[in-house]
Coordinates of C-alpha atoms (C1' of nucleotides) in Angstrom, one line a residue:
Chain Y
M1 CA -25.0 -4.0 -10.8
Q2 CA -21.7 -4.7 -9.2
S3 CA -18.8 -5.8 -11.2
Q4 CA -16.8 -8.9 -10.4
L5 CA -13.8 -8.7 -8.1
K6 CA -10.5 -9.5 -9.7
I7 CA -7.4 -10.3 -7.8
F8 CA -3.8 -10.6 -9.0
N9 CA -2.5 -14.1 -8.3
T10 CA 1.2 -14.4 -7.9
I11 CA 1.2 -18.0 -9.0
T12 CA -0.4 -17.3 -12.4
G13 CA 0.9 -13.8 -12.7
K14 CA -2.6 -12.7 -13.8
K15 CA -5.7 -11.1 -12.4
E16 CA -8.3 -13.7 -11.7
E17 CA -11.9 -13.5 -10.7
L18 CA -12.4 -14.4 -7.1
V19 CA -14.5 -17.6 -7.0
P20 CA -14.7 -18.7 -3.4
L21 CA -14.5 -22.4 -2.6
V22 CA -17.6 -22.1 -0.5
K23 CA -20.1 -19.7 -2.0
G24 CA -20.3 -16.5 0.0
R25 CA -17.3 -17.2 2.2
V26 CA -13.7 -16.4 1.9
G27 CA -10.8 -17.9 3.8
M28 CA -7.8 -15.7 3.9
Y29 CA -4.5 -16.4 5.6
V30 CA -1.9 -13.6 6.0
C31 CA 1.6 -14.1 7.5
G32 CA 1.8 -12.1 10.6
P33 CA 4.9 -10.7 12.4
T34 CA 7.6 -12.5 14.3
V35 CA 7.3 -10.9 17.7
Y36 CA 10.9 -10.5 18.7
S37 CA 11.1 -6.6 18.4
D38 CA 9.0 -3.6 17.7
V39 CA 7.0 -3.5 14.5
H40 CA 8.4 -1.3 11.9
L41 CA 6.6 0.7 9.2
G42 CA 7.1 -1.9 6.5
N43 CA 5.1 -4.4 8.5
C44 CA 2.5 -1.7 9.0
R45 CA 2.1 -1.1 5.3
T46 CA 1.7 -4.8 4.6
F47 CA -1.0 -5.1 7.2
V48 CA -2.7 -1.9 6.1
S49 CA -2.8 -3.4 2.6
F50 CA -4.4 -6.6 3.8
D51 CA -6.7 -4.7 6.0
L52 CA -8.0 -2.8 3.0
I53 CA -8.4 -6.1 1.2
Y54 CA -10.2 -7.6 4.2
R55 CA -12.5 -4.6 4.5
Y56 CA -13.3 -4.7 0.8
L57 CA -14.2 -8.4 0.9
L58 CA -16.5 -7.7 3.8
F59 CA -18.0 -4.8 1.9
K60 CA -18.6 -7.2 -1.0
G61 CA -20.8 -9.2 1.3
Y62 CA -18.4 -12.2 1.9
K63 CA -18.2 -13.9 5.3
V64 CA -14.5 -13.7 5.7
R65 CA -12.4 -15.7 8.0
Y66 CA -9.2 -13.7 8.2
V67 CA -6.4 -15.6 9.9
R68 CA -3.2 -13.8 10.7
N69 CA -0.6 -15.6 12.8
I70 CA 1.8 -14.5 15.4
T71 CA 5.2 -16.3 15.0
D72 CA 6.7 -16.8 18.4
V73 CA 9.0 -19.6 17.8
G74 CA 11.1 -21.2 15.0
H75 CA 12.2 -18.1 13.2
L76 CA 15.9 -18.3 13.1
E77 CA 18.6 -15.7 12.8
G78 CA 21.6 -15.7 10.5
D79 CA 22.0 -17.7 7.4
S80 CA 20.0 -20.7 6.7
D81 CA 17.5 -22.4 8.9
T82 CA 20.0 -24.6 10.6
G83 CA 22.4 -24.1 13.4
A84 CA 21.4 -20.5 13.9
E85 CA 19.7 -19.2 16.9
D86 CA 15.9 -18.7 17.3
K87 CA 15.1 -15.0 17.2
I88 CA 12.8 -15.0 20.2
S89 CA 15.1 -17.3 22.1
K90 CA 18.0 -15.0 21.5
K91 CA 16.2 -11.9 22.6
A92 CA 15.1 -13.8 25.7
R93 CA 18.6 -14.7 26.5
L94 CA 19.9 -11.2 26.0
E95 CA 17.2 -9.6 28.0
Q96 CA 17.2 -12.4 30.6
L97 CA 13.5 -13.0 30.2
E98 CA 11.3 -16.0 29.4
P99 CA 10.8 -16.3 25.6
M100 CA 7.1 -15.9 26.2
E101 CA 7.7 -12.6 28.0
I102 CA 9.4 -11.4 24.8
A103 CA 6.6 -12.7 22.6
Q104 CA 4.0 -11.1 24.9
K105 CA 5.7 -7.7 25.0
Y106 CA 6.0 -7.4 21.3
T107 CA 2.6 -8.9 20.6
L108 CA 1.0 -6.2 22.7
G109 CA 3.0 -3.5 21.0
F110 CA 2.0 -4.9 17.6
H111 CA -1.7 -4.9 18.5
Q112 CA -1.4 -1.4 19.7
M113 CA 0.1 -0.3 16.5
M114 CA -2.5 -2.1 14.4
D115 CA -5.1 -0.3 16.4
I116 CA -3.4 3.1 15.9
F117 CA -3.5 2.5 12.1
N118 CA -7.2 1.5 12.5
N119 CA -6.7 -2.0 11.2
L120 CA -9.5 -4.4 12.0
P121 CA -8.4 -7.4 14.1
P122 CA -8.3 -10.7 12.2
S123 CA -10.9 -13.3 12.9
I124 CA -8.3 -15.7 14.4
E125 CA -4.7 -14.8 15.4
P126 CA -3.1 -18.2 16.2
R127 CA 0.4 -18.5 17.7
A128 CA 3.0 -20.9 16.6
T129 CA 3.8 -22.1 20.1
G130 CA 0.1 -22.9 20.6
H131 CA 0.2 -25.3 17.7
I132 CA 3.2 -27.5 18.3
L133 CA 1.1 -30.6 18.2
E134 CA -0.3 -29.7 14.8
Q135 CA 3.2 -29.0 13.5
I136 CA 4.6 -32.3 14.8
E137 CA 1.7 -34.0 13.1
M138 CA 2.4 -32.3 9.9
V139 CA 6.1 -33.3 10.0
S140 CA 4.9 -36.9 10.5
E141 CA 2.7 -36.7 7.5
I142 CA 5.4 -35.2 5.4
M143 CA 7.7 -38.0 6.4
K144 CA 5.1 -40.6 5.8
N145 CA 4.7 -39.3 2.3
G146 CA 8.4 -39.6 1.8
Y147 CA 9.3 -35.9 1.6
G148 CA 11.0 -35.6 5.0
Y149 CA 14.1 -37.3 6.3
E150 CA 15.6 -37.3 9.8
V151 CA 19.2 -36.6 10.6
N152 CA 20.5 -36.5 14.2
G153 CA 17.1 -35.6 15.5
S154 CA 16.4 -32.9 13.0
V155 CA 14.0 -33.3 10.1
Y156 CA 14.5 -31.8 6.7
F157 CA 12.2 -31.4 3.7
D158 CA 13.6 -33.0 0.6
T159 CA 13.1 -30.3 -2.0
V160 CA 14.8 -32.2 -4.8
K161 CA 12.6 -35.3 -4.5
F162 CA 9.5 -33.0 -4.2
A163 CA 10.6 -31.0 -7.2
R164 CA 11.2 -34.1 -9.3
E165 CA 7.9 -35.7 -8.4
K166 CA 5.6 -32.8 -8.3
G167 CA 7.3 -30.3 -10.5
I168 CA 6.0 -27.3 -8.7
Y169 CA 8.8 -26.3 -6.4
G170 CA 9.8 -22.8 -7.4
Q171 CA 6.6 -22.1 -9.2
L172 CA 5.4 -19.4 -6.8
S173 CA 8.7 -17.5 -6.6
G174 CA 9.8 -18.2 -10.1
R175 CA 12.8 -20.1 -9.1
K176 CA 14.5 -23.1 -10.7
I177 CA 15.5 -26.0 -8.6
E178 CA 18.8 -26.3 -10.5
D179 CA 19.7 -22.8 -9.5
L180 CA 18.9 -23.5 -5.9
L181 CA 21.1 -26.5 -6.0
T182 CA 24.1 -24.7 -7.3
E183 CA 24.0 -22.4 -4.4
T184 CA 27.5 -22.5 -3.1
R185 CA 27.3 -20.5 0.1
D186 CA 28.8 -22.2 3.1
L187 CA 26.0 -23.1 5.4
K188 CA 26.2 -24.4 8.9
K189 CA 25.1 -28.0 9.3
Q190 CA 25.1 -28.2 5.6
D191 CA 26.3 -31.8 6.0
E192 CA 23.0 -32.8 7.5
K193 CA 21.0 -31.8 4.5
R194 CA 20.9 -33.9 1.3
N195 CA 20.5 -30.8 -0.9
P196 CA 21.4 -27.2 -0.3
S197 CA 17.8 -26.2 -1.0
D198 CA 16.3 -28.5 1.6
F199 CA 15.0 -26.8 4.7
A200 CA 14.4 -27.8 8.3
I201 CA 10.9 -28.6 9.4
W202 CA 11.9 -29.9 12.9
I203 CA 15.1 -28.7 14.6
K204 CA 16.8 -30.5 17.4
A205 CA 17.5 -28.0 20.2
D206 CA 20.9 -27.3 21.6
P207 CA 21.1 -27.8 25.3
S208 CA 21.2 -24.0 25.8
H209 CA 18.1 -23.5 23.6
L210 CA 15.3 -22.1 25.7
M211 CA 12.3 -23.1 23.6
R212 CA 12.0 -26.9 23.4
W213 CA 9.3 -29.5 23.0
N214 CA 9.3 -33.2 22.9
S215 CA 8.7 -34.9 19.6
P216 CA 9.3 -38.3 18.0
W217 CA 12.6 -37.2 16.7
S218 CA 14.2 -35.1 19.4
I219 CA 13.6 -32.4 22.0
G220 CA 13.4 -29.5 19.7
F221 CA 11.3 -26.9 18.0
P222 CA 9.5 -26.5 14.6
G223 CA 11.0 -24.9 11.5
W224 CA 10.0 -21.4 10.6
H225 CA 7.8 -22.2 7.6
L226 CA 5.9 -24.9 9.3
E227 CA 3.6 -23.0 11.5
C228 CA 1.9 -21.2 8.7
S229 CA 1.2 -24.5 6.9
A230 CA -0.1 -26.1 10.0
M231 CA -2.2 -23.3 11.2
S232 CA -3.7 -22.4 7.8
T233 CA -4.7 -26.0 7.4
K234 CA -6.2 -26.1 10.9
Y235 CA -8.4 -23.0 10.6
L236 CA -9.0 -22.7 6.9
G237 CA -8.8 -26.2 5.6
R238 CA -6.2 -27.9 3.4
T239 CA -7.1 -25.6 0.5
F240 CA -8.4 -22.2 1.0
D241 CA -9.1 -19.0 -1.0
I242 CA -6.4 -16.5 -0.4
H243 CA -2.9 -16.5 1.1
G244 CA -1.1 -13.2 1.5
G245 CA 2.0 -11.7 2.9
G246 CA 4.8 -9.3 2.2
G247 CA 6.6 -9.7 -1.1
D248 CA 9.9 -10.6 0.6
L249 CA 8.2 -13.7 2.0
K250 CA 7.7 -15.2 -1.5
F251 CA 11.0 -17.0 -1.2
P252 CA 11.8 -19.0 0.7
H253 CA 8.9 -18.8 3.2
H254 CA 5.9 -19.1 0.9
E255 CA 7.6 -21.4 -1.5
N256 CA 8.4 -23.8 1.3
E257 CA 4.9 -23.5 2.7
V258 CA 3.5 -24.7 -0.6
A259 CA 5.9 -27.6 -0.5
Q260 CA 5.0 -28.5 3.0
N261 CA 1.3 -28.5 2.3
Y262 CA 1.8 -30.6 -0.8
G263 CA 4.1 -32.8 1.1
A264 CA 1.5 -33.4 3.8
C265 CA -1.7 -33.7 1.9
N266 CA -0.8 -33.6 -1.8
C267 CA -2.9 -30.5 -2.3
A268 CA -2.3 -26.8 -2.8
P269 CA -2.8 -24.6 0.2
A270 CA -4.2 -21.5 -1.5
K271 CA -5.9 -20.8 -4.7
I272 CA -4.7 -17.2 -4.8
W273 CA -1.4 -15.9 -3.5
M274 CA -1.2 -12.2 -2.9
H275 CA 1.9 -10.2 -2.2
G276 CA 2.2 -6.7 -1.0
N277 CA 5.1 -4.6 -2.1
M278 CA 7.8 -3.0 -0.1
L279 CA 7.8 0.3 1.6
L280 CA 10.9 2.3 0.7
L281 CA 12.6 5.0 2.7
N282 CA 14.1 7.6 0.3
G283 CA 14.4 5.1 -2.4
K284 CA 15.7 2.1 -0.5
K285 CA 13.9 -0.8 1.2
M286 CA 13.1 -0.2 4.8
S287 CA 14.9 -2.7 6.8
K288 CA 15.5 -3.4 10.4
S289 CA 18.9 -5.0 9.7
D290 CA 20.6 -2.1 7.8
G291 CA 19.3 0.8 9.8
N292 CA 17.4 2.4 6.9
T293 CA 14.3 2.8 8.9
V294 CA 11.8 5.1 10.6
T295 CA 9.8 3.7 13.4
P296 CA 6.0 4.4 13.5
E297 CA 6.7 6.4 16.7
Q298 CA 9.3 8.6 15.0
L299 CA 6.9 9.1 12.2
F300 CA 4.2 10.3 14.5
T301 CA 6.5 12.6 16.6
G302 CA 8.8 13.7 13.7
D303 CA 11.8 12.7 15.8
S304 CA 13.9 11.4 12.9
P305 CA 16.6 12.9 10.6
H306 CA 14.4 11.8 7.7
L307 CA 11.5 13.9 8.8
S308 CA 10.8 17.6 9.2
K309 CA 7.8 17.1 11.4
G310 CA 5.4 14.4 12.7
Y311 CA 2.5 13.0 10.8
T312 CA -0.7 11.5 12.2
P313 CA -1.5 7.8 11.8
M314 CA -4.4 8.6 9.4
T315 CA -2.2 10.8 7.2
V316 CA 0.2 7.8 7.0
R317 CA -2.7 5.4 6.2
F318 CA -4.0 7.8 3.5
F319 CA -0.4 8.0 2.2
M320 CA -0.3 4.2 1.9
L321 CA -3.8 4.1 0.3
Q322 CA -2.6 6.5 -2.4
S323 CA -0.4 3.8 -3.9
H324 CA -1.4 0.4 -5.1
Y325 CA -0.5 -2.5 -2.7
R326 CA 1.5 -4.2 -5.4
S327 CA 3.7 -1.2 -6.1
T328 CA 6.7 -0.1 -4.0
L329 CA 6.0 3.0 -2.1
D330 CA 8.7 5.6 -1.5
L331 CA 8.3 7.3 1.9
T332 CA 9.8 10.8 1.8
D333 CA 9.1 13.8 3.9
E334 CA 7.8 15.8 0.9
A335 CA 5.4 13.0 -0.1
L336 CA 4.1 12.8 3.5
Q337 CA 3.4 16.6 3.5
A338 CA 1.5 16.2 0.3
A339 CA -0.5 13.4 1.8
E340 CA -1.3 15.4 4.8
K341 CA -2.8 18.2 2.8
G342 CA -4.6 15.8 0.5
F343 CA -6.1 13.9 3.4
K344 CA -7.3 17.1 4.9
R345 CA -8.9 18.2 1.6
L346 CA -10.6 14.8 1.3
M347 CA -12.1 14.9 4.9
E348 CA -13.1 18.6 4.5
G349 CA -14.8 17.6 1.3
Y350 CA -16.7 14.9 3.1
K351 CA -17.8 17.3 5.8
N352 CA -19.0 19.8 3.1
L353 CA -20.9 17.0 1.4
L354 CA -22.8 16.4 4.6
T355 CA -23.9 20.1 4.7
L356 CA -25.2 20.1 1.1
E357 CA -28.9 20.3 0.4
A358 CA -30.2 19.1 -3.0
K359 CA -32.8 21.4 -4.4
G360 CA -33.0 19.6 -7.7
S361 CA -35.4 22.1 -9.2
D362 CA -33.1 23.0 -12.1
E363 CA -31.3 19.7 -12.7
D364 CA -28.0 19.7 -14.5
V365 CA -28.2 16.3 -16.2
E366 CA -24.6 16.2 -17.2
M367 CA -23.3 16.9 -13.8
N368 CA -25.6 14.4 -12.1
N369 CA -24.6 11.7 -14.6
R370 CA -21.0 12.4 -14.0
L371 CA -21.4 12.1 -10.3
E372 CA -23.2 8.8 -10.7
A373 CA -20.4 7.6 -13.0
I374 CA -17.8 8.6 -10.4
I375 CA -19.6 6.5 -7.8
R376 CA -19.6 3.6 -10.1
E377 CA -16.0 4.0 -11.0
I378 CA -14.9 4.0 -7.3
F379 CA -16.2 0.4 -7.0
E380 CA -15.1 -0.7 -10.4
N381 CA -11.6 0.4 -9.4
M382 CA -11.7 -1.4 -6.2
D383 CA -13.0 -4.5 -8.0
D384 CA -9.9 -4.3 -10.2
D385 CA -7.4 -5.8 -7.8
F386 CA -8.1 -3.3 -5.0
N387 CA -7.0 -0.2 -6.9
S388 CA -7.3 2.3 -4.0
P389 CA -5.3 5.1 -5.7
R390 CA -7.8 5.2 -8.5
A391 CA -10.7 5.0 -6.2
L392 CA -9.2 7.9 -4.3
A393 CA -8.8 9.9 -7.5
S394 CA -12.5 9.5 -8.2
L395 CA -13.3 10.6 -4.7
F396 CA -11.3 13.8 -5.3
E397 CA -13.0 14.4 -8.5
A398 CA -16.3 14.4 -6.6
V399 CA -14.8 16.7 -3.9
T400 CA -14.2 19.4 -6.5
T401 CA -17.9 19.4 -7.5
I402 CA -19.0 19.2 -3.8
N403 CA -16.9 22.2 -2.9
A404 CA -18.2 24.2 -5.9
I405 CA -21.8 23.6 -4.8
K406 CA -20.9 24.3 -1.2
N407 CA -19.5 27.7 -2.0
G408 CA -22.2 28.6 -4.5
H409 CA -20.1 28.3 -7.7
I410 CA -22.6 25.6 -8.8
A411 CA -26.2 26.2 -7.8
A412 CA -27.6 23.6 -5.4
E413 CA -30.7 23.5 -7.6
M414 CA -28.7 21.6 -10.1
L415 CA -28.0 18.7 -7.8
R416 CA -30.5 15.9 -7.7
D417 CA -31.6 14.6 -4.4
D418 CA -31.0 10.9 -5.0
V419 CA -27.5 11.7 -6.4
L420 CA -26.7 13.6 -3.2
N421 CA -27.9 10.8 -1.1
S422 CA -25.9 8.1 -2.8
L423 CA -22.9 10.4 -2.9
Q424 CA -23.1 10.8 0.9
S425 CA -23.5 7.1 1.6
T426 CA -20.7 6.2 -0.9
F427 CA -18.3 8.6 0.8
R428 CA -19.2 7.3 4.2
T429 CA -18.8 3.7 3.2
V430 CA -15.6 4.1 1.2
L431 CA -13.8 6.5 3.5
F432 CA -14.6 4.8 6.8
D433 CA -15.6 1.2 6.1
I434 CA -13.4 0.3 3.2
F435 CA -10.4 2.6 3.5
G436 CA -10.5 2.5 7.3
L437 CA -9.9 6.2 7.7
K438 CA -11.2 8.1 10.6
E439 CA -11.4 11.6 11.9
E440 CA -8.5 12.7 14.0
Q441 CA -9.9 14.9 16.7
S442 CA -7.0 15.7 19.0
D443 CA -9.2 16.1 22.1
S444 CA -12.4 14.4 21.2
S445 CA -13.6 14.5 24.8
D446 CA -14.0 18.2 25.1
Y447 CA -14.8 18.7 21.5
G448 CA -18.3 20.0 22.4
L449 CA -16.9 22.7 24.6
T450 CA -14.4 23.7 22.0
A451 CA -17.1 24.1 19.5
D452 CA -19.1 26.3 21.8
L453 CA -16.1 28.4 22.6
M454 CA -15.2 28.7 18.9
G455 CA -18.8 29.8 18.2
L456 CA -18.3 32.6 20.8
I457 CA -15.0 33.7 19.4
L458 CA -16.2 33.8 15.9
K459 CA -19.2 35.8 16.9
L460 CA -16.9 38.4 18.6
R461 CA -14.8 38.5 15.5
H462 CA -17.9 38.9 13.3
Q463 CA -18.9 41.9 15.5
A464 CA -15.5 43.4 15.1
R465 CA -15.7 43.1 11.4
E466 CA -19.1 44.7 11.3
E467 CA -17.5 47.7 13.1
K468 CA -14.7 47.5 10.6
N469 CA -12.3 46.9 13.6
W470 CA -9.9 45.1 11.3
S471 CA -7.1 44.9 13.8
M472 CA -9.2 43.2 16.3
A473 CA -10.7 40.8 13.7
D474 CA -7.2 40.0 12.5
T475 CA -5.7 39.5 15.9
I476 CA -8.4 37.0 16.6
R477 CA -7.8 35.2 13.3
D478 CA -4.0 35.3 13.6
T479 CA -3.9 34.1 17.2
L480 CA -6.2 31.2 16.4
K481 CA -3.9 30.3 13.5
E482 CA -1.0 30.2 15.9
L483 CA -3.0 27.9 18.1
G484 CA -3.6 25.7 15.0
V485 CA -7.1 26.7 14.3
E486 CA -7.9 27.9 10.8
V487 CA -10.6 30.4 10.2
K488 CA -12.4 30.2 6.9
D489 CA -14.6 33.1 5.8
G490 CA -17.3 31.9 3.3
K491 CA -20.3 33.3 1.6
D492 CA -22.6 32.2 4.3
G493 CA -20.7 32.7 7.5
T494 CA -17.4 31.6 8.9
S495 CA -16.2 28.1 9.6
W496 CA -13.1 26.7 11.3
S497 CA -11.0 23.6 11.4
V498 CA -8.1 22.3 13.4
N499 CA -4.9 21.8 11.6
Chain I
rG1 C1' 26.6 -13.5 -10.8
rG2 C1' 21.3 -15.7 -11.3
rU3 C1' 15.9 -14.5 -11.1
rC4 C1' 12.1 -11.0 -11.1
rG5 C1' 10.1 -5.9 -10.9
rG6 C1' 10.6 -0.8 -12.1
rG7 C1' 12.3 3.9 -14.6
rU8 C1' 6.0 8.8 -15.8
rG9 C1' 5.8 16.4 -15.5
rG10 C1' 9.3 20.1 -9.4
rC11 C1' 7.7 15.8 -5.6
rC12 C1' 4.5 11.4 -4.6
rG13 C1' 1.7 8.3 -7.7
rA14 C1' -2.2 5.9 -11.3
rG15 C1' -2.6 4.3 -16.3
rC16 C1' -0.2 0.0 -19.8
rG17 C1' -2.3 0.9 -27.7
rG18 C1' -6.0 6.2 -29.4
rU19 C1' -9.6 9.6 -24.1
rU20 C1' -7.8 15.4 -18.4
rA21 C1' -5.8 10.1 -13.6
rG22 C1' -5.4 12.1 -8.8
rG23 C1' -2.8 14.6 -4.6
rC24 C1' 1.0 18.2 -3.3
rA25 C1' 4.0 22.3 -5.0
rG26 C1' 4.2 26.4 -8.9
rA27 C1' 1.8 30.4 -12.2
rG28 C1' -2.6 33.5 -13.5
rG29 C1' -7.6 34.6 -12.1
rU30 C1' -12.6 34.8 -9.2
rC31 C1' -14.2 35.7 -4.2
rU32 C1' -12.5 38.6 0.2
rG33 C1' -11.6 44.8 4.1
rC34 C1' -6.9 42.0 3.8
rA35 C1' -5.8 37.0 4.1
rA36 C1' -6.8 31.9 4.4
rA37 C1' -10.0 28.3 2.4
rA38 C1' -12.8 27.2 -1.9
rC39 C1' -13.6 27.6 -7.1
rC40 C1' -11.8 28.5 -12.4
rU41 C1' -7.6 28.4 -15.8
rU42 C1' -2.7 26.6 -16.5
rG43 C1' 1.7 21.9 -17.0
rU44 C1' 3.0 20.2 -24.3
rA45 C1' 5.6 14.0 -18.3
rC46 C1' 6.4 9.2 -19.8
rG47 C1' 15.3 6.8 -19.1
rG48 C1' 17.9 6.3 -24.2
rC49 C1' 18.1 4.2 -29.2
rG50 C1' 15.8 1.4 -32.9
rG51 C1' 11.3 -1.5 -34.5
rU52 C1' 5.8 -3.0 -35.0
rU53 C1' 1.3 0.1 -35.9
rC54 C1' -3.0 4.7 -39.1
rG55 C1' -1.6 5.7 -34.0
rA56 C1' 3.0 3.7 -28.3
rA57 C1' 4.2 6.1 -21.9
rU58 C1' 1.5 1.6 -23.1
rC59 C1' 3.7 -4.0 -27.7
rC60 C1' 8.9 -6.0 -29.5
rG61 C1' 14.5 -5.7 -29.5
rC62 C1' 18.8 -3.5 -27.8
rU63 C1' 21.0 -0.3 -24.1
rC64 C1' 21.7 2.6 -19.5
rC65 C1' 20.2 3.3 -14.6
rC66 C1' 17.5 1.7 -10.0
rG67 C1' 15.2 -1.7 -6.7
rA68 C1' 13.8 -6.5 -4.7
rC69 C1' 14.7 -11.7 -4.1
rC70 C1' 18.6 -15.4 -4.1
rU71 C1' 20.6 -15.0 3.7
rC72 C1' 16.6 -13.2 8.8
rC73 C1' 13.0 -9.5 7.1
rA74 C1' 6.2 -7.5 5.7

RNA sequence: GGUCGGGUGGCCGAGCGGUUAGGCAGAGGUCUGCAAAACCUUGUACGGCGGUUCGAAUCCGCUCCCGACCUCCA
């Protein structure tokens, strides 16, 4: 019997049972990247987190519509959402390209990186520029309901009126409207806004601005927060099950999204809001703007002052899975090295599990019970707000027993057949379907040949050992080690693995 | 300054009122021609000071540090 999935809801600050609006189906919207530069690792962690969540929902049998947008317009630079330059637009001007060329370039790069991390693609990946009409429509509705006002062709959302009438502005991010109003920072075009906390939903374009669309108010472009409100509504309905994103989007992005949805339809967009936590580099937030960053490429090649060597994508994914998605994760070289070894141990354990044969003639009841309990715990932990680090711990506990059986420390006779089967299927499901890990075979194409050659080499070494020709045997072993192939002598023969 | 979140053994990282988390590193052992791998044993951790409790890393108060958000960021 499966336990019930509980999810931490940012709005209530509590874990809640997931009760989908439509039985058996889950609608999930996750804020995607703004495609104005290369993805950085922090983005990757967030999307790995939501990939885990998506995969687990699928495993639980839900039909999931996973929508993750591409923001290719409206995201402004500098302070405030007024007067500053659009990120895509700016990059286009600097590189003398069409804005859509910029968006295309970085969207492709983003997709490649998601693929490298073995993230499943979302069900729908809508672009902001492809939904200008929907956004204009939403602005109209917000104005019709009295929460938007136009000044010089730009339209702003009246946060104070909204807060007064609905009393929910600030609820998601835990902010008080009074505090927002006392914000004294000097903002551009501040004079157009009625209140400092108001934000633009439609922005009149300067003559030099490259991205521009006609609207009832001006030739301009939509505000940053608007596309998510419009697109989530379009593809998931006015109210849907889960809305997610990085924790740094809580305010103002998500807070304003909620306001816009209420402003347009007087209803809450999502029942559950989920936020992933930040990836830190040596104790500090990774951030493009202050240079404290390692790119995914640097991580893979090791070409960074922060790293002693490169790490494979799956090592990094495993590293991320080892911490809970709501905790900050500190990326350090030492931690990465530990993850690399841990990941290897886990995968080796899985391989060993596949070679096991259950004899079951002399059953160890306690051990079998414990293994069955471990299997149950894995899913109970995942049901508890996607606790992958705990699930991983259970897996490792099983690995110890698996290895002990494999090398004969525990007799195979003690393992029951059905326990072995469910252990094997659990490992396969959890490792590959839920955690999204995969084997990393450097040259998978000629793997068969390599295996045959290794068989020959090990046979020769075996012969040398029979003849007590130790120097020959050790030369073979040591040379292989230099080539990155580890030779492992066991009770019943020799095996090898690529490091 | 305001608002949140956090400080766990050498490192990373779970737990959040009583039970061994787990991984990596370290120590001892088994196995082995030697090694590696694997297995077994091993760590008296919970920022500090008070309090509540039969019992606190876990709850409360104070305090010190750190981080995030408040401005573009996943």
